[in-house]
mmCIF file of C-alpha atoms in Angstrom:
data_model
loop_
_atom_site.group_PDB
_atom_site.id
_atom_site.type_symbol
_atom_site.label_atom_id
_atom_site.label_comp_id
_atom_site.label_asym_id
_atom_site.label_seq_id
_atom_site.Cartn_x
_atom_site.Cartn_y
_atom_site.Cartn_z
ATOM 1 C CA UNK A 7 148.952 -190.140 -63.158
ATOM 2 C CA UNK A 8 148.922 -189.417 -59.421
ATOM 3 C CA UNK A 9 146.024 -190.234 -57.630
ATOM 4 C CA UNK A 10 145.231 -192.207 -60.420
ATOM 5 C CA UNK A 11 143.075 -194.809 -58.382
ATOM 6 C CA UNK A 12 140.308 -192.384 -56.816
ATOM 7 C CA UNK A 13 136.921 -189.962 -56.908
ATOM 8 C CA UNK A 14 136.688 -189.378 -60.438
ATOM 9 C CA UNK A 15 136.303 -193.142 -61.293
ATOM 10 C CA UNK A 16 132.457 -194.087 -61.629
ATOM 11 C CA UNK A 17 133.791 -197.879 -61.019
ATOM 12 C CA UNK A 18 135.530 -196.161 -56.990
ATOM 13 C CA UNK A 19 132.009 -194.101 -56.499
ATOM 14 C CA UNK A 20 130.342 -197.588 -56.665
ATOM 15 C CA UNK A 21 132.946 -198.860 -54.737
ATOM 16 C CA UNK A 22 133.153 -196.238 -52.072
ATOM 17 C CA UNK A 23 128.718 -196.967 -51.647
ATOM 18 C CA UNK A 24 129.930 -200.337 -50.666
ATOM 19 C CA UNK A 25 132.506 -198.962 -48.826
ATOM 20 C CA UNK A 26 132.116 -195.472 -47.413
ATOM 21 C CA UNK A 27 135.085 -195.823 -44.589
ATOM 22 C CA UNK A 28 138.143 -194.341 -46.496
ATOM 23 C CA UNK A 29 140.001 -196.236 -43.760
ATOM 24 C CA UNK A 30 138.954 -199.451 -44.677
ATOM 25 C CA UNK A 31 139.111 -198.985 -48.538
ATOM 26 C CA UNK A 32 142.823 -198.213 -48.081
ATOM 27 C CA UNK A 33 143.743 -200.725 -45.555
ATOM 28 C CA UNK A 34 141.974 -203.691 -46.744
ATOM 29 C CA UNK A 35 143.858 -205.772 -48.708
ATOM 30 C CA UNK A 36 140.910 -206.945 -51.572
ATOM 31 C CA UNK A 37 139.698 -203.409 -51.424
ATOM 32 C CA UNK A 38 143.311 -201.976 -52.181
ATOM 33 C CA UNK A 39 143.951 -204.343 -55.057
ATOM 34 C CA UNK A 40 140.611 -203.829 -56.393
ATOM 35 C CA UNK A 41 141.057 -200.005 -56.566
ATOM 36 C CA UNK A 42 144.364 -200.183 -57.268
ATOM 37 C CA UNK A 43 143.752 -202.080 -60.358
ATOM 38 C CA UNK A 44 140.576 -199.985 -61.928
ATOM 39 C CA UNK A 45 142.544 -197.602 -63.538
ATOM 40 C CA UNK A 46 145.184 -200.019 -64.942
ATOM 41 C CA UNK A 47 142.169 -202.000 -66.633
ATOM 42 C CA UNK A 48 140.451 -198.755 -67.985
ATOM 43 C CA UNK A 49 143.502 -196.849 -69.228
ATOM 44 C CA UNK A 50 146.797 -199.398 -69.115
ATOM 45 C CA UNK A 51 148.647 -196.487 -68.036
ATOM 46 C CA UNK A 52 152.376 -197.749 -67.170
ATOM 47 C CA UNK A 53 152.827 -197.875 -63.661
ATOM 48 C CA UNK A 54 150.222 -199.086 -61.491
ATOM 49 C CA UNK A 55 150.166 -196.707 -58.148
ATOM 50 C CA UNK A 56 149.406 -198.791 -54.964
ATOM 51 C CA UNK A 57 145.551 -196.976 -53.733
ATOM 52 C CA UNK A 58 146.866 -195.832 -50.093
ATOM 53 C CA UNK A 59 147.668 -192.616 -48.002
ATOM 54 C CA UNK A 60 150.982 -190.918 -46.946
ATOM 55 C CA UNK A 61 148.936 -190.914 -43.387
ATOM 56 C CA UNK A 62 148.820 -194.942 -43.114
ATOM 57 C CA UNK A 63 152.031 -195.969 -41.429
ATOM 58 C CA UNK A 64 151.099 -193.427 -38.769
ATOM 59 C CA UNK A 65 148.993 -195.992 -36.242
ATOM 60 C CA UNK A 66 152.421 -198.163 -36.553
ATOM 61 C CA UNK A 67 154.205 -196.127 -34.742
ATOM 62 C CA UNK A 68 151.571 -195.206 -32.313
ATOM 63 C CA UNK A 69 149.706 -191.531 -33.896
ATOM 64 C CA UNK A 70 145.968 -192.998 -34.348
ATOM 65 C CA UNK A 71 144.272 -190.962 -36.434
ATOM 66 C CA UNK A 72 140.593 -191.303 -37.218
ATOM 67 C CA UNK A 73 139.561 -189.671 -41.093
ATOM 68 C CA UNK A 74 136.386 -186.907 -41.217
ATOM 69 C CA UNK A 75 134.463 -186.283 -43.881
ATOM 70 C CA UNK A 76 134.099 -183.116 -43.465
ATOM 71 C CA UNK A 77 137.913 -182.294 -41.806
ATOM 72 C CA UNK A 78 139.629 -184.766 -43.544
ATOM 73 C CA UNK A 79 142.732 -186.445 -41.651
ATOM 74 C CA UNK A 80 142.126 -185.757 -37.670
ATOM 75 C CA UNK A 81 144.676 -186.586 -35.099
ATOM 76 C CA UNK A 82 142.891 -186.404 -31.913
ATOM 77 C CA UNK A 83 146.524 -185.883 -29.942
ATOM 78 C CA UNK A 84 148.636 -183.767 -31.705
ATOM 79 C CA UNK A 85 152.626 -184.647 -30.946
ATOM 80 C CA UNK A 86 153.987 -180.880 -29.400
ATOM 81 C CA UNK A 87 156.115 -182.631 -26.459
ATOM 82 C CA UNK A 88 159.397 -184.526 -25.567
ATOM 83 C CA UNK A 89 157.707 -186.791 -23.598
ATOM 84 C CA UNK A 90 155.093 -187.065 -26.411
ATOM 85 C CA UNK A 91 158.102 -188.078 -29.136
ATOM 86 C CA UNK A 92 159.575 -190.454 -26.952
ATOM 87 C CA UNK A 93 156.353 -192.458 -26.405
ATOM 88 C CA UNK A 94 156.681 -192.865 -30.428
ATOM 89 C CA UNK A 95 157.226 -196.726 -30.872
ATOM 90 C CA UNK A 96 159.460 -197.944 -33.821
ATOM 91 C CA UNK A 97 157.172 -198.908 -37.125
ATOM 92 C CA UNK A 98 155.289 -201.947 -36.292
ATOM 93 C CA UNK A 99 155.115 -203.795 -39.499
ATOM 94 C CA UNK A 100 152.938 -206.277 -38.681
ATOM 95 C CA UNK A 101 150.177 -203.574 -38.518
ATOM 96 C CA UNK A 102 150.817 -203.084 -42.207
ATOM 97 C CA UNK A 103 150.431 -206.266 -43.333
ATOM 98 C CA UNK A 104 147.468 -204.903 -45.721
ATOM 99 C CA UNK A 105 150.068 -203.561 -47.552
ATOM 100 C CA UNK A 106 152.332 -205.959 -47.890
ATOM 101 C CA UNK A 107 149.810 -208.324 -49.047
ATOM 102 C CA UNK A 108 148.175 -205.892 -51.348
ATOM 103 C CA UNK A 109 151.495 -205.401 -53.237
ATOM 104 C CA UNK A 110 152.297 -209.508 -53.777
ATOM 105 C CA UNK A 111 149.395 -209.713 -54.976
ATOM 106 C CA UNK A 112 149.540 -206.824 -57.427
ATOM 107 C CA UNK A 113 152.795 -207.593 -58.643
ATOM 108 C CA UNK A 114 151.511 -210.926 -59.878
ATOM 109 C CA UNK A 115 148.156 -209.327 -61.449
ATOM 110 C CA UNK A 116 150.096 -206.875 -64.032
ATOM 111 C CA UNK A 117 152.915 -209.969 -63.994
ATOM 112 C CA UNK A 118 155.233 -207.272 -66.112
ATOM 113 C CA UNK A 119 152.634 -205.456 -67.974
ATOM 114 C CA UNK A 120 153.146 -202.398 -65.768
ATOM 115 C CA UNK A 121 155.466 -201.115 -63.289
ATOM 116 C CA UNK A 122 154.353 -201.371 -59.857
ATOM 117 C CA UNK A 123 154.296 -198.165 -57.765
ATOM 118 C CA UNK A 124 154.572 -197.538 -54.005
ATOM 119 C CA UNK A 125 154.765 -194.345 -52.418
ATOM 120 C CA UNK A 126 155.759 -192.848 -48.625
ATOM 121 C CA UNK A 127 155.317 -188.812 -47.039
ATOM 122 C CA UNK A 128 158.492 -187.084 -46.533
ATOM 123 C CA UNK A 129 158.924 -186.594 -42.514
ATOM 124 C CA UNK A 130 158.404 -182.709 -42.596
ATOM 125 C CA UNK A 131 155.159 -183.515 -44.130
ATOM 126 C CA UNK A 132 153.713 -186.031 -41.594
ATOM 127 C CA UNK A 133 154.901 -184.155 -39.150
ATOM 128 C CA UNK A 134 152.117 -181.494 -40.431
ATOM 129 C CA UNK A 135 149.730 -183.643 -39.730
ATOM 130 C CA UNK A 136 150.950 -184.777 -36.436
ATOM 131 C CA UNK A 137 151.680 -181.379 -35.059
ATOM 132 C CA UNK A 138 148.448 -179.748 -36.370
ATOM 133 C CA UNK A 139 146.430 -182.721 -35.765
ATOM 134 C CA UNK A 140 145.072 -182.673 -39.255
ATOM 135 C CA UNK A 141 145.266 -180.443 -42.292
ATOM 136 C CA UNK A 142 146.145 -176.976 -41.470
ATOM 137 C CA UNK A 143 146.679 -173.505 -44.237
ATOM 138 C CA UNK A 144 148.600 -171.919 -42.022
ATOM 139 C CA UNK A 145 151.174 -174.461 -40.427
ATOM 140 C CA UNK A 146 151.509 -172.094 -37.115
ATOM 141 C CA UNK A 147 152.022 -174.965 -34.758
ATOM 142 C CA UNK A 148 154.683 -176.582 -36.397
ATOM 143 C CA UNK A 149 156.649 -173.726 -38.070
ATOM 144 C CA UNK A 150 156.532 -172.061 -34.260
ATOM 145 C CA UNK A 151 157.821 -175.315 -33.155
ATOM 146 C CA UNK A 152 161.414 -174.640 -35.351
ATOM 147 C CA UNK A 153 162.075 -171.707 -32.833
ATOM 148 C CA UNK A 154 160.223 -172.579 -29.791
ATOM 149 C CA UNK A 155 161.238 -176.408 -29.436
ATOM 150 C CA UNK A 156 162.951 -177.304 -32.271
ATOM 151 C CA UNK A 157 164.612 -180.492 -30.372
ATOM 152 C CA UNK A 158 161.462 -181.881 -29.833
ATOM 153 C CA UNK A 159 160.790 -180.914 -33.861
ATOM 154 C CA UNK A 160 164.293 -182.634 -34.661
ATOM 155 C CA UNK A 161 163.428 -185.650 -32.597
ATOM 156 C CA UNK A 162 159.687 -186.410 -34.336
ATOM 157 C CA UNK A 163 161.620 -185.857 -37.731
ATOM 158 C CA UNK A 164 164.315 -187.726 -37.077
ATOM 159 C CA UNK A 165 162.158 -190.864 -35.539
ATOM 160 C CA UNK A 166 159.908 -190.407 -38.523
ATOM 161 C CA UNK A 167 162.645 -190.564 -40.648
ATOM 162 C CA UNK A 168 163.635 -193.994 -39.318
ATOM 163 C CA UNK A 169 159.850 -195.741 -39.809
ATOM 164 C CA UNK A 170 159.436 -194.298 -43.294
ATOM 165 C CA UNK A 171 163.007 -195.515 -44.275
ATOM 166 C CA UNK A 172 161.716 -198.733 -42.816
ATOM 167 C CA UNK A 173 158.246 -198.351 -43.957
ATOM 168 C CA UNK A 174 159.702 -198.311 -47.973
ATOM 169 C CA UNK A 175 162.156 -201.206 -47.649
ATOM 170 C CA UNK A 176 158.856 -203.381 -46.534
ATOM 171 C CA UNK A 177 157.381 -201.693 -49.904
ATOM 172 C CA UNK A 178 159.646 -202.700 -52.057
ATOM 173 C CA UNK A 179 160.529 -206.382 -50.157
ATOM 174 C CA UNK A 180 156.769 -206.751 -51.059
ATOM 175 C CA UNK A 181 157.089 -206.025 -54.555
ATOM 176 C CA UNK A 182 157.136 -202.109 -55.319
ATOM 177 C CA UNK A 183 159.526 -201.739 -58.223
ATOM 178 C CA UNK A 184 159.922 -198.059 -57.452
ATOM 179 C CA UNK A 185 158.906 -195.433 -54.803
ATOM 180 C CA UNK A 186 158.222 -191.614 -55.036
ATOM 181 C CA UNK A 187 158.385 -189.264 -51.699
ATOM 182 C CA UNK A 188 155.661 -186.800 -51.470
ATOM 183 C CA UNK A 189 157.039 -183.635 -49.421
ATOM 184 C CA UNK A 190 153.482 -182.271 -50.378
ATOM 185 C CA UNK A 191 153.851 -179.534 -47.754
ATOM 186 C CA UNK A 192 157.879 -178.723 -48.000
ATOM 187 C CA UNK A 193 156.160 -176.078 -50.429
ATOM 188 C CA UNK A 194 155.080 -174.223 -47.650
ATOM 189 C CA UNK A 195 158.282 -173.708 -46.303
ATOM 190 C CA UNK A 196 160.892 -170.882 -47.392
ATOM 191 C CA UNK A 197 163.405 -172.432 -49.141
ATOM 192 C CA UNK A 198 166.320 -171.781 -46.326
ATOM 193 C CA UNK A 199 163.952 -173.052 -44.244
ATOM 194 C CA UNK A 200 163.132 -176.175 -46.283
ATOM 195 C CA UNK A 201 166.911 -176.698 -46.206
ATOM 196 C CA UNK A 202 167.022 -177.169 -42.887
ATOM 197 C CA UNK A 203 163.833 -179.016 -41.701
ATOM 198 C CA UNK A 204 162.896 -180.999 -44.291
ATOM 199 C CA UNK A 205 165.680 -181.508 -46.421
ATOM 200 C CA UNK A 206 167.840 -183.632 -43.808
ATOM 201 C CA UNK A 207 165.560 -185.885 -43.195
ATOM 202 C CA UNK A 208 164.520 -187.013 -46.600
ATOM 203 C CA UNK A 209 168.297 -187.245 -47.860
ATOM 204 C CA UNK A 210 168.442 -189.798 -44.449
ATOM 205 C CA UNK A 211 165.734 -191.657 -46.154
ATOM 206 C CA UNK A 212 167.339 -191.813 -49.289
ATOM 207 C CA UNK A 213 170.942 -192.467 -48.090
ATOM 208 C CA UNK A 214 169.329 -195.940 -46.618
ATOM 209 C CA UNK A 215 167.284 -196.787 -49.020
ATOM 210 C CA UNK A 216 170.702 -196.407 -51.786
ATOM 211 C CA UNK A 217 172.019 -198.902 -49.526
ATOM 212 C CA UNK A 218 169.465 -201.490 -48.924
ATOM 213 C CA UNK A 219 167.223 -201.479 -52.135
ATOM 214 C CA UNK A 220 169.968 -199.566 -54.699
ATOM 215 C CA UNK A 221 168.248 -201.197 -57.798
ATOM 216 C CA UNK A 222 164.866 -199.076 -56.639
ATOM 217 C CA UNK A 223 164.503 -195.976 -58.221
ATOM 218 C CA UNK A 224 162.894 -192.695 -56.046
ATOM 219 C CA UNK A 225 160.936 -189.813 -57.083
ATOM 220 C CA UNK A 226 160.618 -186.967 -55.177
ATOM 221 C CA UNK A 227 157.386 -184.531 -55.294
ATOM 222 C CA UNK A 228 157.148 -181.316 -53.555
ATOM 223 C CA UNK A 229 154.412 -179.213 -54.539
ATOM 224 C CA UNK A 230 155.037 -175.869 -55.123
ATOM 225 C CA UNK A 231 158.957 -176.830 -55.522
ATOM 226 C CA UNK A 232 159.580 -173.750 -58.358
ATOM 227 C CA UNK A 233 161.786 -172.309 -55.347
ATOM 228 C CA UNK A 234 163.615 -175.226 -54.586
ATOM 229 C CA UNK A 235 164.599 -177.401 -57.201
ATOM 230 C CA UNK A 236 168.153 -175.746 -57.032
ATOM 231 C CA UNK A 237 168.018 -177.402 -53.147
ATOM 232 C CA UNK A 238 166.664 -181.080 -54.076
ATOM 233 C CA UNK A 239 169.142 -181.927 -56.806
ATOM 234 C CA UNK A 240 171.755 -183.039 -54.556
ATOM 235 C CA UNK A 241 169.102 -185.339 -52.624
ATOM 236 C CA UNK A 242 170.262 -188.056 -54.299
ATOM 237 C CA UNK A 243 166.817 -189.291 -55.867
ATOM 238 C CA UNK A 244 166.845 -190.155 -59.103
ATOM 239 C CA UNK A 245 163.797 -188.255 -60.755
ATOM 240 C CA UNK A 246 162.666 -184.771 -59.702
ATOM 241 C CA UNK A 247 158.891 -184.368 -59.932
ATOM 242 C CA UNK A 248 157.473 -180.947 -61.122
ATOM 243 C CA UNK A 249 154.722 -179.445 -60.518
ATOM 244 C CA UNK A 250 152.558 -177.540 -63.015
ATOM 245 C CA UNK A 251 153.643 -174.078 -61.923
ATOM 246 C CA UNK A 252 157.100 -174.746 -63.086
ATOM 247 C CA UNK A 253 157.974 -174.326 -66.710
ATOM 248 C CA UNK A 254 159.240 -177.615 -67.888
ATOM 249 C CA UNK A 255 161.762 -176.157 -70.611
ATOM 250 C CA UNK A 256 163.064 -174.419 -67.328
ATOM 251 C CA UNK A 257 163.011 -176.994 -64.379
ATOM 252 C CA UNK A 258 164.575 -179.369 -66.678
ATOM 253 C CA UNK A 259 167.131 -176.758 -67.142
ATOM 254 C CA UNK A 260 167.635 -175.807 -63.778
ATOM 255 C CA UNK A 261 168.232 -179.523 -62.469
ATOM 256 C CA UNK A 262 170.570 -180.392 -65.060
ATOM 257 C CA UNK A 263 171.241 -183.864 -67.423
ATOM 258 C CA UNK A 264 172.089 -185.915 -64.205
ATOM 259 C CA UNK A 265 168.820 -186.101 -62.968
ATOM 260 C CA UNK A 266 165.589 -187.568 -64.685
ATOM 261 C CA UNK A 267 162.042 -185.548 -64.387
ATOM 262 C CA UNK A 268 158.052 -186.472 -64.120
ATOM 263 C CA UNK A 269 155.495 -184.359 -64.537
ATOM 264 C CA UNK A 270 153.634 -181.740 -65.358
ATOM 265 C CA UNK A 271 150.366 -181.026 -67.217
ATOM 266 C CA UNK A 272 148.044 -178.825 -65.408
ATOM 267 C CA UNK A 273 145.666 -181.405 -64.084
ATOM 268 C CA UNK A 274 142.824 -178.589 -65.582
ATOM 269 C CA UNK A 275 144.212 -179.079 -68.959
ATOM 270 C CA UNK A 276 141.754 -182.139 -68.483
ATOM 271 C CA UNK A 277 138.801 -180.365 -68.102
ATOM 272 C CA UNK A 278 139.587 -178.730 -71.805
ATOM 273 C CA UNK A 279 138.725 -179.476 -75.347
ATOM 274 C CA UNK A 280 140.647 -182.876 -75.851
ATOM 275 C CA UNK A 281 142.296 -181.253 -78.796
ATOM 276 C CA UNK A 282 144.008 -178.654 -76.273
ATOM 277 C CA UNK A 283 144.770 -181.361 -73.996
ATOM 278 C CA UNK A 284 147.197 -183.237 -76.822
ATOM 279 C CA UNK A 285 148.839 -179.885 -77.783
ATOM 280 C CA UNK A 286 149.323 -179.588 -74.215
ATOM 281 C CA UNK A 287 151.020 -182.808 -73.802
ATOM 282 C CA UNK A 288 152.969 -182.630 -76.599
ATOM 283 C CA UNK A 289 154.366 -179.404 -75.517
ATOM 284 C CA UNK A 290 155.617 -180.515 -72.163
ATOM 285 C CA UNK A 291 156.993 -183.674 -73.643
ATOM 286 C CA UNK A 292 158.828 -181.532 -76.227
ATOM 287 C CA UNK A 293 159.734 -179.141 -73.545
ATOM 288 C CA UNK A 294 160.947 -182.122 -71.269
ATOM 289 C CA UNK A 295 163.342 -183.346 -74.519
ATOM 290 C CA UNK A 296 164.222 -187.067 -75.729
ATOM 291 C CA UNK A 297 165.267 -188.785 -72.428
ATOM 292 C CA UNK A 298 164.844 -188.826 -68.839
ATOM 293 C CA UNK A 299 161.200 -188.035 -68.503
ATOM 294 C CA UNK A 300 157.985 -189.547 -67.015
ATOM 295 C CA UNK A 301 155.308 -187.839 -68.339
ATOM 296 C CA UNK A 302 152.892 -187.480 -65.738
ATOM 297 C CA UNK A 303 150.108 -184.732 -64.427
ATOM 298 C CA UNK A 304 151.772 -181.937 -61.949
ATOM 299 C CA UNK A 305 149.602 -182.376 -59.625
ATOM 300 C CA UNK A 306 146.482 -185.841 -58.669
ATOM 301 C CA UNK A 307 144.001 -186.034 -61.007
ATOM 302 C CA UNK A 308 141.179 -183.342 -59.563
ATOM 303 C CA UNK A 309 137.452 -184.349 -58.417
ATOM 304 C CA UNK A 310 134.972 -184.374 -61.698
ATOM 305 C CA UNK A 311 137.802 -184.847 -63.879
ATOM 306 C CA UNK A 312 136.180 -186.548 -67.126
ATOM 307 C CA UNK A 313 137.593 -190.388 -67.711
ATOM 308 C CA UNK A 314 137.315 -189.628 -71.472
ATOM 309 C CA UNK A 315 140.129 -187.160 -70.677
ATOM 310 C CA UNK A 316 141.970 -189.051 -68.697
ATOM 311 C CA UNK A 317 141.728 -192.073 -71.252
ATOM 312 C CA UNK A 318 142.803 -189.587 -73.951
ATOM 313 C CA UNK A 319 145.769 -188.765 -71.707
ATOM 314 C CA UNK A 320 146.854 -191.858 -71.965
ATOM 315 C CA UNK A 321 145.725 -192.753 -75.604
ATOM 316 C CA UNK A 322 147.964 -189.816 -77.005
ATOM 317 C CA UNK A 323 150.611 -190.726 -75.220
ATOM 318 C CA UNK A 324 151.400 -193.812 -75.764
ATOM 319 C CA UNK A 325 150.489 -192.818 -79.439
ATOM 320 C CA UNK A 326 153.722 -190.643 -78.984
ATOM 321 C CA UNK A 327 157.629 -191.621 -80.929
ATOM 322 C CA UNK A 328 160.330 -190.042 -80.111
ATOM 323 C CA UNK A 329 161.964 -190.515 -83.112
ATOM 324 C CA UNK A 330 159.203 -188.930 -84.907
ATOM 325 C CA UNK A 331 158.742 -186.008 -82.273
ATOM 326 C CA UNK A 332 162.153 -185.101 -81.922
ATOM 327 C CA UNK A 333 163.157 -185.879 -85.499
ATOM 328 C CA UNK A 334 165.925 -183.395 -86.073
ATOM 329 C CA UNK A 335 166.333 -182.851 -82.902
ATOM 330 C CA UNK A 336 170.404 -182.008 -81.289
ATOM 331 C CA UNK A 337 170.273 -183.215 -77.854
ATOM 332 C CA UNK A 338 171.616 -180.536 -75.491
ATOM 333 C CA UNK A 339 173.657 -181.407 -72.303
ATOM 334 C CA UNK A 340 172.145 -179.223 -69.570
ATOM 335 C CA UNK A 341 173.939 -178.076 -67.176
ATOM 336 C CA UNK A 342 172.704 -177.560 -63.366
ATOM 337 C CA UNK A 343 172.206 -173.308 -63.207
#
């Protein structure tokens, strides 16, 4: 499940007590592997998702950000200038060493129980962050930016295209077995726009990593993606995440045999009767048919979100045969709309 590791967990609440500084939970290395590791021993789910941010990497290229409680991420000097993307430094990896570490050591705790999960932001969705200075609704600084100085815009992408190509080769040289993208805020785009400022940048990404690490499979998320999953099949990822808006009968449709998909129960199916919540899943896995699918939530797991649930997610799935569920069943060759 995404965000798997987090603020539902009575075991992170402790934690967090301990350890109020989300900063310091995420980039210390006994902290990481600790959280990291609380869901895998309540639930066994089958990947183990390293406990991090998509905003991390971002002091290793020179954006310091500081984290509010109330505001969330905060960038105190938003990047709006040519002079401020050229003072951008190339990833310093040494100044991620907490992750490095954290994954080693993970990847010997599950020792092959579990596959072992890292994860990155695509570069139109740090560049949110970095342009806005934090978390925005309305995304006027940076969508202006497209008209108003979109070399400077194709410079930041491009340079954070680089350090998070970079940033996931370190992943998986440290142990990740696979990766997944979050374009969390390519959403927010128009799809012709999407094509054009986030879309480049990510298939850069990918195009590397195909060449460096072509054993590691990607994922890529976008949330709110029902208007472009036409536009990411040609990516080159290997599994398309859905979200929960998008009919999985149809997305799977619509993205063809070639490419795998993960997702999507409504993360509020786990506030329901657990009954509804195992019709639920077994209608998106039926939906989703007999290969080529990660079951997964559409979205993180939500605030308040009852563990029994969560366990239940898990227990019914892996309770779940496909020879059983699809007995019958003529597998159809979809092809791309």
């Amino acid at each position: 499940m995404m965000r798997q590791a987090g603020r539902y967990m009575a075991s992170y609440q402790a934690l967090s007590k301990r350890h109020p500084s989300f900063r310091e939970r995420s980039e210390t290395t006994d902290l990481i592997v600790e959280i990291t590791l609380q869901p895998w021993h309540a639930f066994a789910p089958d990947g183990v998702i390293l406990f991090s941010d998509i905003l991390t990497p971002l002091p290793a290229i020179g954006v310091p950000f500081d984290i509010s409680e109330s505001k969330g991420p905060v960038i105190q000097s938003p990047v709006r200038t040519e002079e401020q993307v050229r003072e951008l430094v190339p990833i310093d990896l040494d100044k991620l060493q907490f992750v490095g570490e954290s994954l080693k050591i993970l990847r010997s705790e599950i020792d092959g129980e579990a596959a072992l999960l890292g994860f990155v932001g695509a570069p139109w969705t740090i560049a949110t962050y970095v342009v806005e200075g934090g978390m925005t609704n309305t995304y006027t600084n940076i969508k202006r930016m497209c008209h108003t100085a979109p070399n400077v815009l194709r410079g930041l992408l491009s340079h954070l295209a680089e350090a998070i190509s970079d940033y996931i080769i370190y992943q998986v040289n440290s142990g990740a077995q696979c990766i997944q993208i979050f374009d969390s805020w390519g959403g927010q785009l128009p799809p012709h726009v999407w094509e054009q400022w986030s879309k480049p940048y990510i298939r850069q990404i990918v195009a590397k990593i195909k060449t460096e690490c072509p054993h590691i499979p990607l994922v890529l998320y976008i949330n709110g993606n029902g208007g472009l999953l036409e536009r990411m099949k040609d990516i080159g990822v290997d599994v398309i995440g859905l979200d929960w808006t998008v009919d999985m009968a149809d997305g799977r449709r619509r993205v063809g045999d070639g490419i795998s998909v993960q997702g999507n129960v409504d993360p509020a199916y786990l506030f329901s009767p657990l009954p509804v919540l195992t019709h639920e899943i077994h209608r998106v896995v039926k939906a989703a048919g007999p290969k080529g699918h990660i079951l997964n939530l559409g979205h993180g797991v939500l605030q308040k979100t009852p563990e029994e649930a969560v366990a239940h997610f898990f227990d019914v799935t892996r309770s779940l045969r496909y020879d059983t569920l699809f007995q019958g069943h003529l597998t159809e060759e979809l092809q791309p709309v």
